[in-house]
XYZ file of C-alpha atoms in Angstrom:
314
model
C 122.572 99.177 90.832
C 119.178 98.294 90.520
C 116.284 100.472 89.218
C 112.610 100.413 89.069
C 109.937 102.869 87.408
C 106.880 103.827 89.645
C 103.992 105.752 89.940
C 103.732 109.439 90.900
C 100.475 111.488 91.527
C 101.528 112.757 87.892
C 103.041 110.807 85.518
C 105.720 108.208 86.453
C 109.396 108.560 87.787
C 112.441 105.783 87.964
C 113.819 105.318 91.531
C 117.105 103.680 92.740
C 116.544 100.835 95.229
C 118.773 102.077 98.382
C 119.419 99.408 100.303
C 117.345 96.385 100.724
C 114.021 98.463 101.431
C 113.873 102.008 100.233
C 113.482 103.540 96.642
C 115.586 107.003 96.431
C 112.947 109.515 93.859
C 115.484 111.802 92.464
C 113.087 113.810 91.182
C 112.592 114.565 94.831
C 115.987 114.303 96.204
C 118.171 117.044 94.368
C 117.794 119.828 97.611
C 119.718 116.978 99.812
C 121.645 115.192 97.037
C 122.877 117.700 94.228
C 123.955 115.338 91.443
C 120.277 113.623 91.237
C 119.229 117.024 89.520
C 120.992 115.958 86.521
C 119.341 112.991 86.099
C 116.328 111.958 83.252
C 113.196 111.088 85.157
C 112.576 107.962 82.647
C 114.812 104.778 82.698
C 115.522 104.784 78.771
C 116.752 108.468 79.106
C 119.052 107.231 81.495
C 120.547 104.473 79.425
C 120.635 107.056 76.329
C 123.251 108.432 77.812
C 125.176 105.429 78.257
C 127.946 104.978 80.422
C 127.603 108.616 81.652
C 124.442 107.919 82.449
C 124.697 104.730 84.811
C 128.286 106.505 86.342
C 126.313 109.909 87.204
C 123.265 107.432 89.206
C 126.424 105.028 90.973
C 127.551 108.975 92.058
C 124.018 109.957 93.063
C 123.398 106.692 95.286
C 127.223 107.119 96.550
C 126.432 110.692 97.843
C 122.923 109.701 99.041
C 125.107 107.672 101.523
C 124.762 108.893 104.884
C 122.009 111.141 104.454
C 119.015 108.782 105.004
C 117.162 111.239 107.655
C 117.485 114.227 105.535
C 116.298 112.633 101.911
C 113.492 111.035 104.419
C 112.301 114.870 105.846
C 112.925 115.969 101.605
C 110.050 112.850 100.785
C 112.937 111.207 98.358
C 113.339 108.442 100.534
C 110.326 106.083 100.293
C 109.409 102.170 101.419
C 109.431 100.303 98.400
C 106.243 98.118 99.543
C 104.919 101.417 99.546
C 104.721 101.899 95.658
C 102.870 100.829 92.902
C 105.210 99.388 89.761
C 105.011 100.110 86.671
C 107.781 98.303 84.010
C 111.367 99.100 84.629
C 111.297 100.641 80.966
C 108.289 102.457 80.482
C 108.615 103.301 76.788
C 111.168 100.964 75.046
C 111.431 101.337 71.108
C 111.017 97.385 70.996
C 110.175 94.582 72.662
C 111.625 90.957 70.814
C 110.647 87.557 72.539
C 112.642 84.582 71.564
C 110.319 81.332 71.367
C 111.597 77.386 71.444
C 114.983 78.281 73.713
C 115.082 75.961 76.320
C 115.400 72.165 75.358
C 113.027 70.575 78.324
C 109.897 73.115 77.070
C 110.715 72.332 73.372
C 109.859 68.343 74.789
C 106.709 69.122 76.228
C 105.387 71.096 73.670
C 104.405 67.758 71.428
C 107.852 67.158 70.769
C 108.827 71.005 68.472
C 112.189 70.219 66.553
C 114.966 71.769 67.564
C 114.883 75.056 65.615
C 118.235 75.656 63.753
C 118.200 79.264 63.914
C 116.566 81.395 67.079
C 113.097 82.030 66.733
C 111.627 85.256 67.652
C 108.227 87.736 67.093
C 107.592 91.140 68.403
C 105.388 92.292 71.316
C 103.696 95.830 71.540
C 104.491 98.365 74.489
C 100.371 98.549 74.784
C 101.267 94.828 76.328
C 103.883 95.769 79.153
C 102.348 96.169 83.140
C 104.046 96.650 86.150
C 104.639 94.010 88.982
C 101.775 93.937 91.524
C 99.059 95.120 88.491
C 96.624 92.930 87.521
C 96.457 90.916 84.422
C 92.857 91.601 83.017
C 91.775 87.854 81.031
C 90.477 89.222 77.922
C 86.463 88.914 77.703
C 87.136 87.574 74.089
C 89.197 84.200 74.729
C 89.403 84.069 78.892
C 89.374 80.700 79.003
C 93.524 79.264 77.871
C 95.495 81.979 79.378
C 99.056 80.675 80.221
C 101.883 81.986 81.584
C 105.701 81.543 79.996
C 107.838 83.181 82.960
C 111.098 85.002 81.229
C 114.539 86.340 81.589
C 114.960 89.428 79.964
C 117.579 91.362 78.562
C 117.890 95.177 78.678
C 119.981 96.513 75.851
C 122.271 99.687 77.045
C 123.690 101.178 73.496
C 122.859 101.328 69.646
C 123.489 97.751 68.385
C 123.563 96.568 65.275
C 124.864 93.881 63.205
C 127.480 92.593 66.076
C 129.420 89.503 66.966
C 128.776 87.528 69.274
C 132.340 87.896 71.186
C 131.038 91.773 71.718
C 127.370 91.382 72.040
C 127.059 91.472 75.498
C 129.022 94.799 75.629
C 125.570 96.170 74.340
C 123.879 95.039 77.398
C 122.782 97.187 80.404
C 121.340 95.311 82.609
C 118.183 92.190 83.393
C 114.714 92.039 84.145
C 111.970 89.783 84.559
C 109.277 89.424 82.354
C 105.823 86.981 81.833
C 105.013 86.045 78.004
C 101.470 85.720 79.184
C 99.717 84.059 76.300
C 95.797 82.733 75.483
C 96.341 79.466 74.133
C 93.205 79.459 72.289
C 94.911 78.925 68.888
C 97.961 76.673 69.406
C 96.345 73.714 67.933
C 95.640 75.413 64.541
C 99.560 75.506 64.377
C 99.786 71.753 65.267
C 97.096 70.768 63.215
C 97.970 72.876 59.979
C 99.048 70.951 56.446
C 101.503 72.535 54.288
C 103.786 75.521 54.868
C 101.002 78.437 54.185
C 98.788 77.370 56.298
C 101.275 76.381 59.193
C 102.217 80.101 58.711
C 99.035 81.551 58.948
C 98.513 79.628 62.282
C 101.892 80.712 64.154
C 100.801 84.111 63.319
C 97.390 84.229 64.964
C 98.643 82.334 67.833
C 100.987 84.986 68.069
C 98.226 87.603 68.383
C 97.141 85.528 71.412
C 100.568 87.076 73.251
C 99.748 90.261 72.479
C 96.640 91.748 74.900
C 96.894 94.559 77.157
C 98.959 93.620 80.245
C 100.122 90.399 78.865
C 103.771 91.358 79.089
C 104.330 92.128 82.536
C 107.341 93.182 83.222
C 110.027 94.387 86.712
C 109.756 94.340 89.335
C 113.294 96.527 88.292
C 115.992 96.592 86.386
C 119.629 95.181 87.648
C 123.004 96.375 85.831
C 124.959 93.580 84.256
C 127.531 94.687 86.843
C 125.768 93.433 89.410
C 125.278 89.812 88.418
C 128.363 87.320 87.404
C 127.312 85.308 85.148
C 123.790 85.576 83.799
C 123.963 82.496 82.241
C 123.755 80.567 85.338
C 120.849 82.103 86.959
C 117.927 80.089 89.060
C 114.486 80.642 87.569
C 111.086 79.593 88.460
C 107.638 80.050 87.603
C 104.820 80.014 90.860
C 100.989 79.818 90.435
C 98.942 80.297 93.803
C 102.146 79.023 95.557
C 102.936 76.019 93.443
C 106.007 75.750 91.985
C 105.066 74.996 87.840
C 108.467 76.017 85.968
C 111.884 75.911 87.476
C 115.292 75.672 86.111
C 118.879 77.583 85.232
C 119.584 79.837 81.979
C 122.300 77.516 81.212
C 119.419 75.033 79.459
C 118.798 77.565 76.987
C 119.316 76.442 74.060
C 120.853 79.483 72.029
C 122.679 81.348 74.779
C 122.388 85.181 75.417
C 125.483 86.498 73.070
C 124.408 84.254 70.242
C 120.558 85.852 70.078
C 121.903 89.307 70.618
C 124.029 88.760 67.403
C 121.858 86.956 65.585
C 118.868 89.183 66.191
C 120.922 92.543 65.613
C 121.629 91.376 61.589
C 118.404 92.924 61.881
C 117.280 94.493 63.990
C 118.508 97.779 65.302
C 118.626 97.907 69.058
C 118.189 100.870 71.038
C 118.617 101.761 74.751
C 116.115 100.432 77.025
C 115.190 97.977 74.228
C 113.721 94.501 75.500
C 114.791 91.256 74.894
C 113.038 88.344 76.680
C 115.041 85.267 76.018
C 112.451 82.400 76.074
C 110.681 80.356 78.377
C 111.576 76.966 79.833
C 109.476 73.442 80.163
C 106.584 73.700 82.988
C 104.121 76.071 80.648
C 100.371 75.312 81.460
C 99.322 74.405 78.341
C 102.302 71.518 78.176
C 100.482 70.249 81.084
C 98.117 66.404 81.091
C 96.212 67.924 81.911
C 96.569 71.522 81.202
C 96.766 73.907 83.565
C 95.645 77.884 82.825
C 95.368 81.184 85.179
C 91.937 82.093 85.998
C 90.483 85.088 88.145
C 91.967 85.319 91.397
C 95.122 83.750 90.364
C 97.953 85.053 91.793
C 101.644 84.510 89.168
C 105.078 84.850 90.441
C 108.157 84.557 87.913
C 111.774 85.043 90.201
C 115.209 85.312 89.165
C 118.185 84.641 90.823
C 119.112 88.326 91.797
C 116.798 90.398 90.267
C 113.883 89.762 92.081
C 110.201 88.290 92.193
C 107.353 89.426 89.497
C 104.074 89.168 91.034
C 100.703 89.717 89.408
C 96.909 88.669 89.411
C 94.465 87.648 87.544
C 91.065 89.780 87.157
């Protein structure tokens, strides 16, 4: 199944893509297709239930089948080039992006070592925007803004402390994301003597991936069900058109089970929790010479199976 979260007059609502160009709105669908009535009108809801949860939507779509002209007459049926996005999860509890996870970007970014644990900092929900939004360059450091394109992780039950032979259990499904970051302060960690100082640095480059709208996110969500083996998966990075990152999730250097596990010694994850799982070699700044997004910019990040996250720059 795959879901997305969109905008209503009032508020938002999650949708079910139904087929390969219509969005079912349960919140509008329940006088033609009686099971959507039971359904949570947020996508974390949903997964709070767990399997129940994603079983009752499979029975929703599965009854929707064959009734295309009636849930079109009931407005429940609607063109998804019609809508505007918003993330998959509106509201997650947390949001963790691994860093330094795929071995061609750890080259290009002046040679990093080879981290022996997985690396990882925490991004605010104020940062998440929907595919199709625009990304707003900050009036206060406009100038470096980069974009990391992402394969994401959507966690589907309470996990904590787990192995890595069960981790993936804990997984619902896969998104997109783009760890859009200003640059401005990357060579205060390169530059910095002694182990204070080099701390101080990573953390206010940090705050340079954390600006409204610099986590977009979507353009849905796809169950785990749905996709084989998501450690094989064709990603790449486009900037006006041109291709700047592309590779497979199988260079990543810690692989998905191993940061679940390692993260949730932790870290307590909830449904609808994020995990974006790094971003490979192509980044701007890892450019000669460098390469950032600038007003009327237009960044795509696609995944094998998921989909194509679009946004521009204002």
């Amino acid at each position: 199944m795959k879901f997305l979260t969109f905008k209503k007059d009032i508020g938002s609502q999650i949708g079910l893509v139904f087929g390969d160009d219509f969005v079912l709105d349960i919140s509008q669908a329940g006088s033609v297709v009686p099971s959507a009535r039971i359904l949570p009108h947020t996508l974390r809801e949903l997964l709070e239930l767990g399997e129940d949860g994603l079983n009752a939507a499979r029975g929703c779509l599965e009854e929707a089948e064959g009734a295309e002209e009636k849930l079109k007459e009931a407005g429940a049926l609607l063109p998804i080039g019609g809508l505007s996005l918003l993330p998959p999860v509106l509201d997650p509890k947390l949001i963790l992006s691994v860093g330094l996870n795929y071995w061609k970007h750890l080259e290009e970014m002046a040679g990093t070592p080879v981290p022996k644990h997985p690396a990882a900092f925490i991004k605010t929900r104020d940062s998440l925007l929907g595919s199709g939004l625009p990304i707003h360059a900050p009036s206060q450091c406009p100038d470096m803004i980069d974009y990391e394109g992402e394969f994401c992780l959507v966690m589907g039950k309470l996990c904590h402390n787990v192995s890595a032979d069960e981790a993936m259990d804990y997984v619902a499904g896969y998104t997109i994301a783009n760890d859009v970051s200003a640059r401005n302060w990357v060579h205060e960690v390169f530059s910095a003597e002694g182990t204070f100082p080099a701390i101080h640095a990573w953390e206010r480059n940090i705050n340079g991936k954390q600006l409204p709208g610099f986590t977009p996110c979507g353009p849905l969500m796809v169950t785990k069900d749905e996709i084989s083996d998501p450690q094989t998966l064709q990603m790449e990075t486009r900037l006006n058109g041109e291709i700047m990152q592309s590779t497979k999730t199988d260079d990543m250097i810690f692989k998905l089970p191993e940061l679940i596990a390692y993260f949730s010694q932790w870290y307590r994850f909830n449904p609808g929790d994020i995990i974006t799982t790094g971003s490979p070699a192509g980044v701007g700044f890892g450019r000669d010479p460098k390469v950032f997004m600038k007003p009327g910019d237009i960044v795509e990040v696609e995944v094998e199976g998921i989909g194509v996250l679009t946004n521009s720059i204002a």
